[in-house]
Coordinates of C-alpha atoms in Angstrom, one line a residue:
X1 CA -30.6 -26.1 48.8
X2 CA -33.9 -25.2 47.7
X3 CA -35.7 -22.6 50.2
X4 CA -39.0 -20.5 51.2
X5 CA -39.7 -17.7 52.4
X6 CA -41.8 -17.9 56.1
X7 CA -45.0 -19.4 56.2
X8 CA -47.8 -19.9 58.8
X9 CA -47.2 -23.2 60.8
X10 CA -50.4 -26.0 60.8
X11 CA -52.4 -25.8 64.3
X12 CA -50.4 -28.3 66.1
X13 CA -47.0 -25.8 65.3
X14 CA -49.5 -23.2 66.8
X15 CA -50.1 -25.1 70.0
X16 CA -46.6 -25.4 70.4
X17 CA -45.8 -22.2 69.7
X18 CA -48.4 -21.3 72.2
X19 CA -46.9 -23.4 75.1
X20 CA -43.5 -21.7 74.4
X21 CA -44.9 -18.3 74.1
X22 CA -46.1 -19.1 77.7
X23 CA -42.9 -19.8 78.7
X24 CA -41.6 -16.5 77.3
X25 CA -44.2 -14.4 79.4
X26 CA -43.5 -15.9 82.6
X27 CA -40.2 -14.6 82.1
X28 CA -40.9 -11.0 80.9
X29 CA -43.5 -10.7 84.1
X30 CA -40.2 -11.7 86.6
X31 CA -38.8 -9.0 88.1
X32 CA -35.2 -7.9 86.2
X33 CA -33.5 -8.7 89.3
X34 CA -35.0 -12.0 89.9
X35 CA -34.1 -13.2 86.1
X36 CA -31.4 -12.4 86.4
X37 CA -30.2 -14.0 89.4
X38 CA -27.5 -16.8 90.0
X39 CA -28.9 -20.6 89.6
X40 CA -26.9 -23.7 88.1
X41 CA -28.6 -23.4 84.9
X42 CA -29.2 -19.4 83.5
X43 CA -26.6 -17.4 85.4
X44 CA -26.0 -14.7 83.0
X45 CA -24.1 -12.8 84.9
X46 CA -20.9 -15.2 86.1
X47 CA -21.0 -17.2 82.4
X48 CA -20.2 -15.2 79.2
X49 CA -23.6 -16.7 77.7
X50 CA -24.9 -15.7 74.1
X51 CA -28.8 -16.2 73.7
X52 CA -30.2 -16.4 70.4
X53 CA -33.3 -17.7 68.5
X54 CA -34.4 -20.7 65.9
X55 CA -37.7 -20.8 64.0
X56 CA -38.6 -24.4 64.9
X57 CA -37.3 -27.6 66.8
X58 CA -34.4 -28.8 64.6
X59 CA -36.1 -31.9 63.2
X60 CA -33.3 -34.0 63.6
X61 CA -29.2 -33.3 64.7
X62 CA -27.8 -36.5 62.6
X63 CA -26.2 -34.3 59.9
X64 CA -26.7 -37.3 57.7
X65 CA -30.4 -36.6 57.8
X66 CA -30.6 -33.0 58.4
X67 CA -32.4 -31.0 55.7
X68 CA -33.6 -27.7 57.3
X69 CA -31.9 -24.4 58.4
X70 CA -32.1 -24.7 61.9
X71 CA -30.6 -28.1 62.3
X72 CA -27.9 -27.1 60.0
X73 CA -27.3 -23.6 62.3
X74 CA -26.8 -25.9 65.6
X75 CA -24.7 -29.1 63.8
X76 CA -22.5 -26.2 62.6
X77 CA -21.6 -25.0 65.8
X78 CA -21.2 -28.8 67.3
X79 CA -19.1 -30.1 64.6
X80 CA -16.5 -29.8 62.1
X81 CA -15.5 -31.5 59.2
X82 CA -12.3 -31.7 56.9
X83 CA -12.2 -27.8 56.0
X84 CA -13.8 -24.9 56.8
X85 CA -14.6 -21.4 55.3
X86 CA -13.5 -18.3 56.9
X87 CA -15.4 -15.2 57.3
X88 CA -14.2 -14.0 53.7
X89 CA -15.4 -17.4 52.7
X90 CA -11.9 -18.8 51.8
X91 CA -11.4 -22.5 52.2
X92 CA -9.1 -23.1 55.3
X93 CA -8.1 -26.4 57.4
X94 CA -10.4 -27.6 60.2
X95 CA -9.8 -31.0 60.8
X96 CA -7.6 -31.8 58.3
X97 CA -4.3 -29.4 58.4
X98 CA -4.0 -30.0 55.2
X99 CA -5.3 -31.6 51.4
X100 CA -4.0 -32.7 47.8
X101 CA -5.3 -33.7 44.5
X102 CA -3.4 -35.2 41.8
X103 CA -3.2 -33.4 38.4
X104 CA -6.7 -34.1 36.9
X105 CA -8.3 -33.6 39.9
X106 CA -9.9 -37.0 40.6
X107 CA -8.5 -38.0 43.1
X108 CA -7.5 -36.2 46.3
X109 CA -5.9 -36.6 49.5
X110 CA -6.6 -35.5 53.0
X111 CA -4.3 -35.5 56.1
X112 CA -5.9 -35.1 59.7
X113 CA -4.3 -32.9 62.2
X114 CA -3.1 -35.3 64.8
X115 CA -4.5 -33.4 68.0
X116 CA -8.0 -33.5 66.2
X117 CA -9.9 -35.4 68.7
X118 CA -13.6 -35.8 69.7
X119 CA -15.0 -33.9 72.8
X120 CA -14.8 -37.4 74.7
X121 CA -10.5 -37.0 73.8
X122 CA -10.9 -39.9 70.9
X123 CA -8.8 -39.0 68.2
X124 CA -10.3 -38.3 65.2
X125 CA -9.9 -40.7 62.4
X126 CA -10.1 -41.2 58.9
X127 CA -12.3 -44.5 59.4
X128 CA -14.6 -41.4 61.1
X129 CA -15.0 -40.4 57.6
X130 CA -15.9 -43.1 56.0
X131 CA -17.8 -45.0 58.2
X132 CA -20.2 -41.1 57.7
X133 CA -20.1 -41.0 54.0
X134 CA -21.0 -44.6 53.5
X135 CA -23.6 -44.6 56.2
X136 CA -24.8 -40.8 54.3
X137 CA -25.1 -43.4 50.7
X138 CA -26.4 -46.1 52.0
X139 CA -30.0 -46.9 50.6
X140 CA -30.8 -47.9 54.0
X141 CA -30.3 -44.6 55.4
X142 CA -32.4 -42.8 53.0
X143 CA -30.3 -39.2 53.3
X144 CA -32.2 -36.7 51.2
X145 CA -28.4 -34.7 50.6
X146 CA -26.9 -38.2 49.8
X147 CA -26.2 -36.9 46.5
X148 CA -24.4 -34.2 47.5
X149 CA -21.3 -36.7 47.3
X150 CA -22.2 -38.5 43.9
X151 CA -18.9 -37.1 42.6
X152 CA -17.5 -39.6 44.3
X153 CA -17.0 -43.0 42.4
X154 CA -19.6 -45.4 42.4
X155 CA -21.7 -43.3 45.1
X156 CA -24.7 -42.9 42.7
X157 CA -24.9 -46.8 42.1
X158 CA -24.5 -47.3 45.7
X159 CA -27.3 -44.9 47.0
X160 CA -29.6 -46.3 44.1
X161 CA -28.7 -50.5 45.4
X162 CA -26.9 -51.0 41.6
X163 CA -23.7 -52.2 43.7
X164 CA -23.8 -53.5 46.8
X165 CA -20.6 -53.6 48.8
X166 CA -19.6 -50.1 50.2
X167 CA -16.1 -50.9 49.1
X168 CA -16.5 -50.2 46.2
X169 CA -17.0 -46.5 46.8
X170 CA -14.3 -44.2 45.7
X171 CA -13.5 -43.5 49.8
X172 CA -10.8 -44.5 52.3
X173 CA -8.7 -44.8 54.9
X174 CA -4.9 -45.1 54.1
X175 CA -4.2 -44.6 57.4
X176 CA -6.0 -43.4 60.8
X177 CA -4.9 -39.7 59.9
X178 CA -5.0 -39.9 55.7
X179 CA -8.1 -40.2 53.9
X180 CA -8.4 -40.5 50.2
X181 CA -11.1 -39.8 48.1
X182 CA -11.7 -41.1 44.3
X183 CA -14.0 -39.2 42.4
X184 CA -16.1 -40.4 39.0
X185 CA -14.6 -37.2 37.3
X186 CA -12.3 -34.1 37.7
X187 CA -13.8 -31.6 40.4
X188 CA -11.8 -28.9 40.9
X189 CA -13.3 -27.4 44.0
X190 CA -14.5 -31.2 45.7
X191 CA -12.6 -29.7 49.1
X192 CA -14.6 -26.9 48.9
X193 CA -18.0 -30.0 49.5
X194 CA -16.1 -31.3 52.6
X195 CA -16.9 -28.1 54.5
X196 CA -20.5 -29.1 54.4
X197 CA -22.8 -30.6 57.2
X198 CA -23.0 -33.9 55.6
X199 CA -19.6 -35.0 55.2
X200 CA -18.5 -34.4 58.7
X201 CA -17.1 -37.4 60.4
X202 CA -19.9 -39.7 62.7
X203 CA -18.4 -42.2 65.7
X204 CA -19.8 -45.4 64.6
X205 CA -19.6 -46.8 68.1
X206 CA -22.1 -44.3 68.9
X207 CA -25.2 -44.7 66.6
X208 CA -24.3 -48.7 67.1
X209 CA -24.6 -48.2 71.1
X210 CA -27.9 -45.7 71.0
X211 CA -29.5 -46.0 67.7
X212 CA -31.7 -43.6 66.5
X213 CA -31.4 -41.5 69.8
X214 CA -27.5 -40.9 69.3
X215 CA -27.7 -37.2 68.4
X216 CA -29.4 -36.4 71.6
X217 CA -28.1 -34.6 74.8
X218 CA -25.6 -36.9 76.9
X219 CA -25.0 -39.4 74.2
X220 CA -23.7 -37.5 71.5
X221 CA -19.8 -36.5 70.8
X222 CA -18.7 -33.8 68.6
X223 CA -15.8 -32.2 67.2
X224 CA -16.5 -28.6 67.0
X225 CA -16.4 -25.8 69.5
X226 CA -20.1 -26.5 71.4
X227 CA -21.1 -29.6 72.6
X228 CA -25.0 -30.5 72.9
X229 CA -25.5 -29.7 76.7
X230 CA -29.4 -29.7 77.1
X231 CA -32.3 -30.5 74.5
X232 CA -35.9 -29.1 76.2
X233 CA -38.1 -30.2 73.4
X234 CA -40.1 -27.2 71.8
X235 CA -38.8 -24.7 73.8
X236 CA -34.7 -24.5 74.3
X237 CA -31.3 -25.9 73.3
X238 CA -28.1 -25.3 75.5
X239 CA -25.1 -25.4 74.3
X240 CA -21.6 -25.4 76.2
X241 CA -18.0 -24.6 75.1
X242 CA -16.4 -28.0 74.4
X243 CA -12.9 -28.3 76.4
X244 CA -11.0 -30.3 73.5
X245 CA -11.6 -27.9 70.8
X246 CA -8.6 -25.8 69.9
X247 CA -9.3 -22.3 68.9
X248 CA -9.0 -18.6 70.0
X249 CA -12.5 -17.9 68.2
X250 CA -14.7 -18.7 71.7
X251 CA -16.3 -15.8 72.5
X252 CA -19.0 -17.7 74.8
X253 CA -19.3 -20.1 77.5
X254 CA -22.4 -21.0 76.7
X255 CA -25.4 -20.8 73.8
X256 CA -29.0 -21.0 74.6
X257 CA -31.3 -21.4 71.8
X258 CA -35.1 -20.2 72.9
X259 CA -37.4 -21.8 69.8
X260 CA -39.1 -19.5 68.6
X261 CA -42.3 -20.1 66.1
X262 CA -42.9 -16.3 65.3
X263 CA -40.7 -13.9 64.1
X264 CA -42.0 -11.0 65.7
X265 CA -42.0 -12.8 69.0
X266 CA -38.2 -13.0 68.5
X267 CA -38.4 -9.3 68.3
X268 CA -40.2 -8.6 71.0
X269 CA -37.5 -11.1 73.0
X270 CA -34.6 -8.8 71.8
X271 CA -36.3 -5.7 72.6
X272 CA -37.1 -7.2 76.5
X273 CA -33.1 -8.2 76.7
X274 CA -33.4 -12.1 76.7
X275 CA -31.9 -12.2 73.1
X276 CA -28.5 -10.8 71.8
X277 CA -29.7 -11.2 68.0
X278 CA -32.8 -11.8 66.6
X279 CA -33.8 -11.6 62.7
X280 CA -35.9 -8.7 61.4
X281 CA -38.9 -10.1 58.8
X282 CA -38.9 -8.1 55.7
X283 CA -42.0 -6.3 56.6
X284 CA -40.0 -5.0 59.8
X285 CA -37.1 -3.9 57.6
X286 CA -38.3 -0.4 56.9
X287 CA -38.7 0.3 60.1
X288 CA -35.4 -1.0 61.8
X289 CA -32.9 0.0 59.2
X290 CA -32.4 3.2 61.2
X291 CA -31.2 1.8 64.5
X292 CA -27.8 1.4 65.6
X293 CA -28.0 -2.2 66.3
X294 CA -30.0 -3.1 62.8
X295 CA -27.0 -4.4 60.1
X296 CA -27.7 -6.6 56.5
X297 CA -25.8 -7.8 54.4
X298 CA -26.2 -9.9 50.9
X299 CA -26.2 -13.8 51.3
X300 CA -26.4 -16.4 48.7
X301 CA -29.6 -16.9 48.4
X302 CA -31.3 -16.5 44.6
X303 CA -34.8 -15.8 43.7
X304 CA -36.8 -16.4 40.2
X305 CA -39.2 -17.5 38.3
X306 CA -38.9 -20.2 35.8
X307 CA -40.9 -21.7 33.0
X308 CA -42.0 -24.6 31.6
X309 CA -40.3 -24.4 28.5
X310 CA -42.3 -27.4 26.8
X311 CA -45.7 -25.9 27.3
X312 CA -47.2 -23.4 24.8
X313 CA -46.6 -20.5 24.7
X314 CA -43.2 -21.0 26.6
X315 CA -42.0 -23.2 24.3
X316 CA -40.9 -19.8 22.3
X317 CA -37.8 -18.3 23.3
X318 CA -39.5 -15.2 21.4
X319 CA -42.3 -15.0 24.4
X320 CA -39.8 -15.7 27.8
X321 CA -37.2 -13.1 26.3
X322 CA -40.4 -10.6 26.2
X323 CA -42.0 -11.7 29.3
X324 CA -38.6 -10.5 31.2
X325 CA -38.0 -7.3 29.3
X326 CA -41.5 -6.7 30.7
X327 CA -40.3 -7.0 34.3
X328 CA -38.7 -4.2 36.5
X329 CA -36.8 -5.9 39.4
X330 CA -36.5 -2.8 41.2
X331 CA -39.7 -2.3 41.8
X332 CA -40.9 -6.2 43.0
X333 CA -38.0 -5.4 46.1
X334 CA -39.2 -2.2 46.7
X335 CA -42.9 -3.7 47.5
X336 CA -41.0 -6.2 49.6
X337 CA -38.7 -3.6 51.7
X338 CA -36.5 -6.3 52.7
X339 CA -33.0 -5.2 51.9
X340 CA -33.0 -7.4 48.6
X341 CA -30.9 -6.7 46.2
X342 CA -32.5 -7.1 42.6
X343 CA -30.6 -9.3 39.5
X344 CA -30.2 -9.9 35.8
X345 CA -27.7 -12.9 36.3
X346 CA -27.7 -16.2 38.8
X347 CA -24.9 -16.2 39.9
X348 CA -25.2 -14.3 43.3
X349 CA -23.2 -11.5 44.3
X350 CA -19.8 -11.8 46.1
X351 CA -19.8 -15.4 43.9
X352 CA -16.9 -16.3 41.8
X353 CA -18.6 -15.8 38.1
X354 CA -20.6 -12.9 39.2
X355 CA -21.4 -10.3 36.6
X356 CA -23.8 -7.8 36.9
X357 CA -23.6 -6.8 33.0
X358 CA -25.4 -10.1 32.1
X359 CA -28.7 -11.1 32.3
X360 CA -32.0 -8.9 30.8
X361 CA -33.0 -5.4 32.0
X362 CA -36.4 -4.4 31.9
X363 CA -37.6 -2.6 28.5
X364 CA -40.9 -2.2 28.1
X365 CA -40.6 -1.4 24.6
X366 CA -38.4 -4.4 23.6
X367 CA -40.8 -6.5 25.4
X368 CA -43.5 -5.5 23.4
X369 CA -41.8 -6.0 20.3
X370 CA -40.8 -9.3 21.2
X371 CA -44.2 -10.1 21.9
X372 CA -45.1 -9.2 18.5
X373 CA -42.5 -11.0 16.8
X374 CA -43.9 -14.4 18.7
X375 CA -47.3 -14.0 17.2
X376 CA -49.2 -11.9 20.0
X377 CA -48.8 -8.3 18.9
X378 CA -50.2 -6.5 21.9
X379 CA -51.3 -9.3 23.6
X380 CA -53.4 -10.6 21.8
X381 CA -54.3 -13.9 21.3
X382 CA -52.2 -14.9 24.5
X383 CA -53.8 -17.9 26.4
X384 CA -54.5 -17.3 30.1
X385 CA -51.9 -18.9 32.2
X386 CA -51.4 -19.0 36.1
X387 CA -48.4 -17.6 37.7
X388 CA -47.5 -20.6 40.5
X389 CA -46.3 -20.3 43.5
X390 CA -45.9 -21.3 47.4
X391 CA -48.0 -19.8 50.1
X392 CA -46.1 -16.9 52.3
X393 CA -47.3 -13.2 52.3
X394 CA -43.9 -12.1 50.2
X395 CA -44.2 -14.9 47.6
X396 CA -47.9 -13.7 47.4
X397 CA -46.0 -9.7 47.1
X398 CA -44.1 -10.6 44.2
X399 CA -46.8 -12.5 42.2
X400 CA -49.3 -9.6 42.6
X401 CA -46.4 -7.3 41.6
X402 CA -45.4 -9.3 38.5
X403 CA -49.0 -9.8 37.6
X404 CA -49.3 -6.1 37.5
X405 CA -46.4 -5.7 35.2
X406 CA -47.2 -7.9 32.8
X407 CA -50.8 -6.7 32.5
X408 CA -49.7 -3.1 32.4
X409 CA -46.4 -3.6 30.0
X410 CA -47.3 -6.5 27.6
X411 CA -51.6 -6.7 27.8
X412 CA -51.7 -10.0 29.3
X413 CA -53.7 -11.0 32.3
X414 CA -52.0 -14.1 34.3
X415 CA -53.9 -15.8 37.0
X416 CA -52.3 -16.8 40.3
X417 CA -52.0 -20.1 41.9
X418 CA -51.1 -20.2 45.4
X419 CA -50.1 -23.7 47.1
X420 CA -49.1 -24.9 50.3
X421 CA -45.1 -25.8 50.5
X422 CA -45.4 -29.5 49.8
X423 CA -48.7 -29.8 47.6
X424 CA -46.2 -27.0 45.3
X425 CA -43.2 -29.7 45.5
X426 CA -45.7 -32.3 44.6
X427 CA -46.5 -30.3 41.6
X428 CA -43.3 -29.3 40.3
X429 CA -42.6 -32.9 40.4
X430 CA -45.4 -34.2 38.3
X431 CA -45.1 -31.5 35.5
X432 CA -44.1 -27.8 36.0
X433 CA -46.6 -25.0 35.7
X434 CA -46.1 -22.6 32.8
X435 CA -44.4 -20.1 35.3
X436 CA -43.4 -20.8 38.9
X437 CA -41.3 -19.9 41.5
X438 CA -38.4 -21.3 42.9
X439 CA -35.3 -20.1 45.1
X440 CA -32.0 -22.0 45.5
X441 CA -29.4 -21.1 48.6
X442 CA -26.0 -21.9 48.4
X443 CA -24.8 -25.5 50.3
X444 CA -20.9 -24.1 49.4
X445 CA -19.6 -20.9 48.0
X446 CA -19.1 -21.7 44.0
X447 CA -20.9 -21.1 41.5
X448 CA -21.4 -24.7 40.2
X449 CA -23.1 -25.3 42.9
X450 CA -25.8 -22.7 40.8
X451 CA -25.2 -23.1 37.3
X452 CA -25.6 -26.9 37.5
X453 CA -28.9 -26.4 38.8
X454 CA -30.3 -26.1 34.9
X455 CA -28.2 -28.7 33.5
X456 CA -30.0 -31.3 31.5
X457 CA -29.3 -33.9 34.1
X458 CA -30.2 -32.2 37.3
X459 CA -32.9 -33.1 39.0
X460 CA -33.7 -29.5 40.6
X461 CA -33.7 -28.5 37.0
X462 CA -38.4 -27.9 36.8
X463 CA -38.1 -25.7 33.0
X464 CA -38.0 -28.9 30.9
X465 CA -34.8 -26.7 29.3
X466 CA -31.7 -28.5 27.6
X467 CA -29.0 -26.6 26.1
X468 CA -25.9 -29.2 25.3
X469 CA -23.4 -26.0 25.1
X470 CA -24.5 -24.8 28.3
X471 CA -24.2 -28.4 29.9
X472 CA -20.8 -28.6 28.2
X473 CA -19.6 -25.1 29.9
X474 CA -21.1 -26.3 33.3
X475 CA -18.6 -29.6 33.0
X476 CA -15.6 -27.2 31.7
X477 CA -16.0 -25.0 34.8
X478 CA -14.7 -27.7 37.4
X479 CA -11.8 -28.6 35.2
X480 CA -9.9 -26.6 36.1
X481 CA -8.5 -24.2 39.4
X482 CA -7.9 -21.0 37.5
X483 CA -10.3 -18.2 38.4
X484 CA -10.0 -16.2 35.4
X485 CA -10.6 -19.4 33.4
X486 CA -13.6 -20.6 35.1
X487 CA -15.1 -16.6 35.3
X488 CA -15.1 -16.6 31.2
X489 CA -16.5 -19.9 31.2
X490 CA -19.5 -18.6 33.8
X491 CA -19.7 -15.4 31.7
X492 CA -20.7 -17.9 28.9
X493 CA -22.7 -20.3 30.6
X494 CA -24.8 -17.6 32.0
X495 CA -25.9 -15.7 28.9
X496 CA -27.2 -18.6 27.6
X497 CA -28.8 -18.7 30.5
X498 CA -30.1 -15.4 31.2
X499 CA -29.8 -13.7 27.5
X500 CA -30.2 -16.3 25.2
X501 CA -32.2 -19.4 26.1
X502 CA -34.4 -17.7 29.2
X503 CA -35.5 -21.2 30.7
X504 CA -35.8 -18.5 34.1
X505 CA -36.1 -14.8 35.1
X506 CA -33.5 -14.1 38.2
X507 CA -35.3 -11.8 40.1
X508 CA -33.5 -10.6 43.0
X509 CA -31.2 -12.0 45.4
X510 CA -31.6 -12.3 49.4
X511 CA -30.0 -10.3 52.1
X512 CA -30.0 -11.1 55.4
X513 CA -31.3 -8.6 58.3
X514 CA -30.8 -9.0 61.7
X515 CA -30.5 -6.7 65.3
X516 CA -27.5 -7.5 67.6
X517 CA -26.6 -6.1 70.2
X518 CA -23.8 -3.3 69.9
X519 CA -21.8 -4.9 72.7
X520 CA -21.2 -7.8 70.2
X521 CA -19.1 -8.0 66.9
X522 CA -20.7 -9.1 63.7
X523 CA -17.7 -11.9 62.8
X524 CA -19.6 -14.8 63.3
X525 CA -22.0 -13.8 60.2
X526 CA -21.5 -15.0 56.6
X527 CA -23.0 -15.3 53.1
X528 CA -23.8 -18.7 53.4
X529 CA -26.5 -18.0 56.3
X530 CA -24.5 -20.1 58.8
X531 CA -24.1 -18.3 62.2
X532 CA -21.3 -19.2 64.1
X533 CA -21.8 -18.6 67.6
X534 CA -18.0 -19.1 68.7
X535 CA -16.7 -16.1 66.3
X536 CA -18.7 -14.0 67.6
X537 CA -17.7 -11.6 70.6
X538 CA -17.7 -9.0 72.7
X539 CA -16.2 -5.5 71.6

């Protein structure tokens, strides 16, 4: 998914944010003892309750719709789909107990456990399934992720109206407890997609009964180990242990959420005792990184800037090559002090394909020389062009930073362009800048799920760039289950990428920092930034 770093809200964010804040006081001025106190709703002292914080009101819980971090943090923890990762991020059963594909990989089987059941004691079905993915594909719904399952045959005519009959679709029920899925070519890793938000199973009955207001408290059912207890608009979300899932990994009772705009007002929540974990801004970092209860750890999360390769002077593999031999990494995250963990390749860390011998390392001297080569020995002659990128006080770090580099390394003076979130999307749409800036956080743990990003075909793909040999790799890559196999084809794939072609400069990739308390474990964290509240305990 694409991502940003943390921005200033508009005013009407701010006048919630205020109304919650007030909330918060009132709290922090009650005596210790009176807070905590026993009442039906907060007893934290007779419930083993976690309490945690989200930056914002989860715009919507239908994980056919959801888009956003914090709605995909609480779906995780109500549901669960077909398989799961583990905290190693190894694919393991969750609903289904177990899968198949047939030789070339198009077409696979999945078998449902037959105690999976819904928190209401409905089994769970295969007609859950499909009922969700045709409801995620249907024009009708509009899903922004609905191409997340275009593997699957006929999906993309489906979601774009081409066919009309949701029959057609390469999905469905043998039986209530076997589902079979038909893609439009061989994916290797297509359980690996199953694990995700949108494919989990949806109760039809349900969003026919309530409509629109199905994913609220009292009228939604899940699957997974919380169920949606209490929904106080703009301020908290409870969440209880659900009786009919089956697992030793419930650590808590019960989860309340406190929404919480600012990040340092999450810190100041921790450091009162109302919050068991709370994330540390990168401008904090330096400063917590000390403390017992401060831990990090790299998640899959790249950074970089890209260009438009059909604009002059980018249109010259002679000048990107130059312009990131020009840049040191190292010194772009030490202005940002936020743990992150700086790249030649884009293919994250802790990935399948990772190699940290490919890519481009900064050399001033080669950059100059490359420079040169393209016509503009010492900079000269180089047109003025605007580094572009969207507003937030570290985006606005690393611009400054690379602006610096460039003018002191290669003699060229880059203006910056700073945009709000969605004017920025707006103008990567109509026609890339020269340079901009663009992150991309994993939806599953596989590298295709990076590399295809700059295939000719994709549409996240903003540098204008085509390389049939690379797009030819990318297809090989899911061909095939063998890890050694697919890591020589990534090896590939990603010099062209990052030593050959240079459509983008990876720049660094994210870490996450948070403070927890050191009565709890750390097992409900993972690279892919989803918490899960029910794996983590008490020591």
């Amino acid at each position: 998914m694409n991502f940003f770093f943390y921005k200033e809200k508009d005013c009407s964010l701010k006048k919630r944010f205020k109304a919650s804040l007030y909330k918060f006081i009132s709290i922090l001025l009650l005596p210790s003892s009176l807070f905590f106190s026993c009442s039906r709703s907060e007893d934290f002292t007779q419930k083993r309750i976690l309490k945690v914080s989200v930056s914002s009101e989860p715009p919507t819980l239908d994980w056919n719709l959801a888009t956003d971090n914090v709605s995909f943090t609480i779906i995780n923890n109500l549901m669960e789909g077909l398989t799961k990762f583990d905290e190693r991020m190894n694919l393991i059963p969750a609903l289904a107990w177990k899968w198949e594909s047939n030789d070339t990989f198009t077409k696979f089987r999945f078998y449902i456990k037959d105690d999976a059941c819904w928190s209401d004691g409905k089994a769970v079905r295969a007609q859950d399934f499909v009922y969700s993915w045709r409801r995620l594909l249907s024009p009708q719904t509009a899903a922004e992720y609905a191409y997340f399952l275009y593997d699957i045959k006929n999906a993309a005519d489906y979601n774009s109206g081409k066919i009309s009959n949701p029959n057609l679709l390469g999905v469905r029920a043998i039986s209530d407890k076997v589902l079979e899925v038909e893609l439009e070519s061989p994916l290797s890793f297509f359980p690996y997609l199953t694990a995700f938000m949108v494919t989990f199973p949806m109760r039809e009955d349900l969003v026919k009964k309530y409509g629109d207001k199905w994913a609220e408290a009292g009228k939604m059912e899940v699957t997974g180990p919380y169920l949606l207890s209490k929904w106080e608009h703009d301020y908290k979300i409870i969440l209880k242990k659900n009786p009919q899932y089956k697992s030793e990994e419930m650590g808590f009772d019960e989860v309340v959420l406190f929404i919480v705009n600012q990040p340092n007002t999450a810190l100041l929540l921790y450091e009162t005792g109302i919050l068991d974990v709370a994330n540390v801004p990168s401008i904090a970092v330096s400063k917590m990184k000390k403390r017992k209860d401060f831990i990090s750890f790299p998640i899959y999360r790249g950074y970089y800037y890209g260009f438009n390769t059909r604009k002059f002077p980018f249109d010259n593999t002679l000048v990107r090559k130059a312009i990131a031999y020009a840049i040191d990494k190292r010194e772009i995250v030490n202005a940002l002090r936020g743990n992150e963990i700086p790249t030649n390749s884009w293919i994250p860390p802790g990935m399948l394909g990772y190699n940290k011998n490919i890519g481009i390392s900064f050399d001033p001297e080669k950059a100059r020389k490359l420079l040169a080569e393209a016509g503009f020995p010492k900079g000269k002659g180089f047109p003025q062009v605007a580094i572009s990128f969207n507003s937030s006080p570290e985006n606005l770090i690393v611009a400054e930073n690379i602006q610096a580099q460039l003018s002191k390394n290669l003699n060229i003076r880059v203006t910056l362009d700073n945009l709000e979130w969605k004017v920025y999307l707006g103008r990567l749409k109509k026609g890339a800048p020269p340079i901009f800036r663009l992150g991309w956080g994993a939806d599953f743990p596989d590298p295709d799920n990076f590399m295809r990003l700059f295939t000719s075909s994709s549409g996240n793909n903003n540098t204008g760039w085509e390389n049939k040999r690379y797009d030819e790799l990318v297809e090989m890559a899911v061909l095939t289950d063998d890890i050694s196999v697919r890591k020589k084809i990534y090896d590939e794939a990603q010099k062209i990428l990052c030593e050959e072609d240079v459509p983008i400069i990876p720049l660094f990739t994210g870490t996450k920092n948070l403070l927890v308390r050191p009565t709890l474990s750390t097992k409900g964290f993972n690279p892919l930034d989803i918490f899960y509240f029910n794996r983590l305990k008490k020591r």
